[in-house]
GROMACS .gro file of C-alpha atoms in nm:
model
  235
    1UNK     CA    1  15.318  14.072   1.681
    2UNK     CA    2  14.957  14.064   1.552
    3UNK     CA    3  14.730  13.783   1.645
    4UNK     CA    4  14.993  13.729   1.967
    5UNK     CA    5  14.871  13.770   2.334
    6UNK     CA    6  15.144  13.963   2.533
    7UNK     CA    7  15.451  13.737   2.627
    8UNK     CA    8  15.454  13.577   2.264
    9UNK     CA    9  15.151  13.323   2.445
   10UNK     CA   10  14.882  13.185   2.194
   11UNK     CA   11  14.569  13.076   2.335
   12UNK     CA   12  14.530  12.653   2.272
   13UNK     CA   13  14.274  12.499   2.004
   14UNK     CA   14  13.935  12.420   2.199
   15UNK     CA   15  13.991  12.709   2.488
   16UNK     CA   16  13.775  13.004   2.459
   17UNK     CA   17  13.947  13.345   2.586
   18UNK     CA   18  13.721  13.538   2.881
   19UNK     CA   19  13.926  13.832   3.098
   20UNK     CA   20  14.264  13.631   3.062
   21UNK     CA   21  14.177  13.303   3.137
   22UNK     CA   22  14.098  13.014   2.933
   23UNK     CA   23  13.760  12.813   2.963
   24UNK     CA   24  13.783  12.492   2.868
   25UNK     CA   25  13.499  12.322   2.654
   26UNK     CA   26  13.412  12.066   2.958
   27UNK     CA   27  13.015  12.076   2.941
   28UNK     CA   28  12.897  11.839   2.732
   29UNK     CA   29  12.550  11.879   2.537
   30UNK     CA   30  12.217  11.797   2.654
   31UNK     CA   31  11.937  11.621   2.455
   32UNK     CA   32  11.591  11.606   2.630
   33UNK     CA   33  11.278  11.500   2.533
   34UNK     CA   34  11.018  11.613   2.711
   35UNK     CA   35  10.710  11.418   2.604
   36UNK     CA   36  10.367  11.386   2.756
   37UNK     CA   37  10.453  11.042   2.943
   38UNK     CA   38  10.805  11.000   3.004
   39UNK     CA   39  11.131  11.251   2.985
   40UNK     CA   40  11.489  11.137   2.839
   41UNK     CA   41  11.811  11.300   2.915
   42UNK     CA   42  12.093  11.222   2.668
   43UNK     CA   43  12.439  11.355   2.776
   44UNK     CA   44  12.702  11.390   2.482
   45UNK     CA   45  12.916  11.091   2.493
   46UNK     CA   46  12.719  10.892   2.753
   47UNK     CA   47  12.417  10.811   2.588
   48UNK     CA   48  12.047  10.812   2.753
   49UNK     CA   49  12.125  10.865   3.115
   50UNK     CA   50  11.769  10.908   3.254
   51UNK     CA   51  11.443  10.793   3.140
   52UNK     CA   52  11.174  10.841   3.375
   53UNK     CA   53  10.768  10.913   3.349
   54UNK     CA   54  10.706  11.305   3.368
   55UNK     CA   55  10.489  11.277   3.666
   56UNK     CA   56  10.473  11.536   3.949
   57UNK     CA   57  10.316  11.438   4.277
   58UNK     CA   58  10.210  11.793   4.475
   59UNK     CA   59  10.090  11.840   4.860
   60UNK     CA   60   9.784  12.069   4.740
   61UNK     CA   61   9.777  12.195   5.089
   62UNK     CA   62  10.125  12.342   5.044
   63UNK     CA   63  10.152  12.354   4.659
   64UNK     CA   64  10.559  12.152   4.790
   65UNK     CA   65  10.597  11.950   4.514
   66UNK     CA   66  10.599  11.568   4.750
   67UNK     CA   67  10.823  11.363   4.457
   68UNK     CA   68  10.902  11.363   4.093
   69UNK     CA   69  10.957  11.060   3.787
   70UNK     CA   70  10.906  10.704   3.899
   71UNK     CA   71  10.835  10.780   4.267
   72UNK     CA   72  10.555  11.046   4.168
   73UNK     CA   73  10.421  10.800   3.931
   74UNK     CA   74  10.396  10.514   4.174
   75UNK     CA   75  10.132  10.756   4.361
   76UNK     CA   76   9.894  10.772   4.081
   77UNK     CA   77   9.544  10.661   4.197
   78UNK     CA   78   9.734  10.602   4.537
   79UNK     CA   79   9.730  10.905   4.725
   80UNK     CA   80   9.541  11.076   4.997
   81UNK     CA   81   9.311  11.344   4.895
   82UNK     CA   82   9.597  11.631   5.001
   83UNK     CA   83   9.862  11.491   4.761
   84UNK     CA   84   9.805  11.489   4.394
   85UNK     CA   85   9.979  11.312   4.105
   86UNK     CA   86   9.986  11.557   3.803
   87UNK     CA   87  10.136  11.558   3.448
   88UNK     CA   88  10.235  11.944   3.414
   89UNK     CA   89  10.249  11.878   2.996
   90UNK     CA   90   9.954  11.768   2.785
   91UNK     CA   91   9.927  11.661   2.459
   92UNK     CA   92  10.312  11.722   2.400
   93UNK     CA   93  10.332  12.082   2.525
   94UNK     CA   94  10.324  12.264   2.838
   95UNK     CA   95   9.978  12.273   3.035
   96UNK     CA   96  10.161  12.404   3.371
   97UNK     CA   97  10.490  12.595   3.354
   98UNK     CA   98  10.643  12.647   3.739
   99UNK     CA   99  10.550  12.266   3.753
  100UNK     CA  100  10.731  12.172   3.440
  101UNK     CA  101  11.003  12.412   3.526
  102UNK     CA  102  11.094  12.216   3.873
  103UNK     CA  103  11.105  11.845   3.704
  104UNK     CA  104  11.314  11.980   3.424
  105UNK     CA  105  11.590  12.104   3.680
  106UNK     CA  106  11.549  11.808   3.928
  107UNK     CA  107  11.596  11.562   3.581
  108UNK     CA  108  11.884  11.805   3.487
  109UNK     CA  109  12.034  11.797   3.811
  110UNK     CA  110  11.966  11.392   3.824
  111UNK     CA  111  12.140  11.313   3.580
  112UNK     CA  112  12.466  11.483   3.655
  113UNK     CA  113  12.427  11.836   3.562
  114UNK     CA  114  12.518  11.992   3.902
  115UNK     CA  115  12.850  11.862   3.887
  116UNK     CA  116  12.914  12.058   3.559
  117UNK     CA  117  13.098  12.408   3.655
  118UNK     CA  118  12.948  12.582   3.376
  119UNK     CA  119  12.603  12.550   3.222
  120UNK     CA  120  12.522  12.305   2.962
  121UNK     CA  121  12.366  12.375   2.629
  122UNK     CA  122  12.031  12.188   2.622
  123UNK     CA  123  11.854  12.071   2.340
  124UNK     CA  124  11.465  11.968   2.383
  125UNK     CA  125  11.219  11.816   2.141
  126UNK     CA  126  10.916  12.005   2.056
  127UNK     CA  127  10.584  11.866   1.851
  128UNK     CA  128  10.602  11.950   1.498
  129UNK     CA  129  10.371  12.265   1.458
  130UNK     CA  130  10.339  12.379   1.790
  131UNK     CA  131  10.279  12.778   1.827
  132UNK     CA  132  10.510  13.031   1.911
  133UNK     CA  133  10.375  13.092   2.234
  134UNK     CA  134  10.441  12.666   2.331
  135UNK     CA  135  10.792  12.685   2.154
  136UNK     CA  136  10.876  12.967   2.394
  137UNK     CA  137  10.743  12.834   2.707
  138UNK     CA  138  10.958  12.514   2.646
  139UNK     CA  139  11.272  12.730   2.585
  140UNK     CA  140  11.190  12.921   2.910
  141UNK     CA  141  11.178  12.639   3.127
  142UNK     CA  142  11.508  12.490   3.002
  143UNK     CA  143  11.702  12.809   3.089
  144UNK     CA  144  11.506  12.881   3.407
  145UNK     CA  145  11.608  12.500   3.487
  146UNK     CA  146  11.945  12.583   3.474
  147UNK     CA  147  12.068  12.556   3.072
  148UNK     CA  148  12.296  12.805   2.908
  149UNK     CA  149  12.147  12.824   2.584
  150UNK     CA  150  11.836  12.631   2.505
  151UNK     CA  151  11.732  12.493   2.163
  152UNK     CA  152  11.447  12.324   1.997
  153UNK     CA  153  11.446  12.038   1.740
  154UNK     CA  154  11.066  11.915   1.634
  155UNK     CA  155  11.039  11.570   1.705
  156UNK     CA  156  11.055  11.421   1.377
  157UNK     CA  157  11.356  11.534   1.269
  158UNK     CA  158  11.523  11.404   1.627
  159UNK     CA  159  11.333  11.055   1.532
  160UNK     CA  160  11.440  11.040   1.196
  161UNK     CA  161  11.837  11.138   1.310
  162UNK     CA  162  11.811  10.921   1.602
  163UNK     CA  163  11.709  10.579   1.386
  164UNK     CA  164  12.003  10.674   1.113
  165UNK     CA  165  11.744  10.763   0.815
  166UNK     CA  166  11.979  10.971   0.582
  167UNK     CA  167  11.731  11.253   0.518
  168UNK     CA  168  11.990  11.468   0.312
  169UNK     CA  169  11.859  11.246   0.021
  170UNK     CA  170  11.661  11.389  -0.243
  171UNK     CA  171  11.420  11.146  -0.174
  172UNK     CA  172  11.141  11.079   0.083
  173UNK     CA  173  11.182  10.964   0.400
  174UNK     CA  174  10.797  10.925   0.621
  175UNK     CA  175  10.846  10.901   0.978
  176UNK     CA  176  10.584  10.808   1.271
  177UNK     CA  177  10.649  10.856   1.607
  178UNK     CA  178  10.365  10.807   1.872
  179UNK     CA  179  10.449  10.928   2.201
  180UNK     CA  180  10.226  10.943   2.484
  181UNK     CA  181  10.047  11.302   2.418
  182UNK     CA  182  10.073  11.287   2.023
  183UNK     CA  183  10.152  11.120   1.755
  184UNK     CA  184  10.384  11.286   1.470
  185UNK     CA  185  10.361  11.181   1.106
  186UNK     CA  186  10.635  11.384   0.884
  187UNK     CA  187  10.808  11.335   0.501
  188UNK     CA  188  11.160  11.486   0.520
  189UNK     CA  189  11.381  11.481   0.274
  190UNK     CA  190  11.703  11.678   0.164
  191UNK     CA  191  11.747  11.764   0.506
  192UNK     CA  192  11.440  11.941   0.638
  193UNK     CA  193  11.076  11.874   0.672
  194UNK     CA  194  10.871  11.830   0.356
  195UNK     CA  195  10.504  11.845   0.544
  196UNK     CA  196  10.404  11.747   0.877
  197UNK     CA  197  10.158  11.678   1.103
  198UNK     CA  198  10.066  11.663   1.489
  199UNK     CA  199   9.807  11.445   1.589
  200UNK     CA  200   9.709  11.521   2.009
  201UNK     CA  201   9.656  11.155   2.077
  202UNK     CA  202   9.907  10.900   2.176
  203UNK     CA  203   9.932  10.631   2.393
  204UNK     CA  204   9.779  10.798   2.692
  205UNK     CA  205   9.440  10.789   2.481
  206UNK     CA  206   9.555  10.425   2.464
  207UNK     CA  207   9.539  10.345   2.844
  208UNK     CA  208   9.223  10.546   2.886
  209UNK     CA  209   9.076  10.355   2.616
  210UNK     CA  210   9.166  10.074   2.874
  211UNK     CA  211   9.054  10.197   3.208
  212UNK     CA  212   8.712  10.258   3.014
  213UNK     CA  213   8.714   9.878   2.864
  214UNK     CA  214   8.758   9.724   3.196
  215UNK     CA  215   8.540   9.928   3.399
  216UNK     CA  216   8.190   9.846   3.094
  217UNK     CA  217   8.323   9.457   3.057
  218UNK     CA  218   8.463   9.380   3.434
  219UNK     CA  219   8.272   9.662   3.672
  220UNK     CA  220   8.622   9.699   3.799
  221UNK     CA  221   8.817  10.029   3.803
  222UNK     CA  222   9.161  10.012   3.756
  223UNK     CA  223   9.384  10.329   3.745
  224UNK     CA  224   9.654  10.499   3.524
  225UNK     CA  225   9.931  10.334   3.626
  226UNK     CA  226   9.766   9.976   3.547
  227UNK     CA  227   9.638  10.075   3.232
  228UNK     CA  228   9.968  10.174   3.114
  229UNK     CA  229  10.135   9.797   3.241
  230UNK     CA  230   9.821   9.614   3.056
  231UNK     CA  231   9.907   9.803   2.764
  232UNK     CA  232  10.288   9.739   2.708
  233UNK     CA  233  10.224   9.340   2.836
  234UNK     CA  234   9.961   9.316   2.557
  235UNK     CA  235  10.163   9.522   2.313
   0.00000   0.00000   0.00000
């Protein structure tokens, strides 16, 4: 009978066919974004799982990356002139691929994707207006971290989604969202992007602003690290 497998069996809603046997649907979605200071990993029905600074500390002897997220971060200004604490992404997009490549897959892995039999589709947020050339590098180092399709969403849209604005309105909707290597202003409305922009400054500008203050007022250094705590105890 047409649109029968042989024995009379139909194949179940939600399985997917593949040489006989049914693959289940298991892997849930993954949401990253990959900004300038810190990386979130959202798993489909679990929420944010990680959230972690996207710092890389790396033996420059060896070019072994040492540790990565909070660890790597606690070395800034801290470590011995063989070990260096790098951000491999600058002002929102890639400055160093391998390097970015590695933390994606040890956040991937983190947060539970080894366990998942097949790959996960991942979805990363990407500065409004970035070039071709960025937009590709950041789909690259998904899939070489281990994703079986990657996708790109510009970071307004996620920020308007994520804080409920209904942007399928015919009216205007103006969304800012400073990270820590730019800042993105954007009108959407009727579900897409009206006009947007990318400003390359953010809150990293912030703590250097900082570091700069209290070196001219105090004679007193401080590093990264500090600058950033000053900053979010001020506000």
């Amino acid at each position: 009978m047409a649109g029968q497998t042989p024995g009379g069996y139909k194949p179940c809603p939600g399985r997917k066919q593949s040489g006989g046997w049914a693959v289940f649907n298991l892997v849930p979605d993954i949401g990253v974004d990959l900004g300038t200071a810190t990386v979130l990993v959202y798993v489909k029905g679990k929420g944010i799982v990680l959230r972690e600074p996207s710092v890389v500390a790396i033996n420059r002897d060896t070019g072994r990356i040492i540790a990565v997220g909070e660890e790597a971060r606690a070395m800034l200004g801290r470590t011995p002139g063989n070990i260096v604490a790098v951000r491999p992404l600058r002002e929102g997009v890639i400055a160093d691929y391998d390097v970015t490549e590695k933390m994606l897959r040890y956040f991937l892995e983190k947060a539970g994707c080894r366990r998942f039999f097949f790959k996960p589709r991942v979805m990363v947020c990407i500065p409004a207006g970035v070039t071709g050339v960025e937009e590709r590098a950041v789909r690259q180092a998904a899939m070489q971290a281990g994703a079986r399709q990657a996708h790109v969403i510009e970071e307004p849209m996620a920020a308007a989604l994520g804080a409920g604005l209904d942007i399928s309105e015919p009216s205007g909707s103006m969304v800012v969202d400073i990270g820590g290597g730019t800042t993105e202003v954007a009108v959407l409305s009727l579900g897409g992007i009206v006009c947007a922009t990318s400003l390359r400054v953010g809150g990293d500008k912030f703590d250097e602003a900082i570091v700069r203050y209290i070196r001219r007022e105090y004679n007193l250094m401080i590093g990264e690290r500090t600058a950033e705590e000053l900053k979010i105890e001020v506000g």
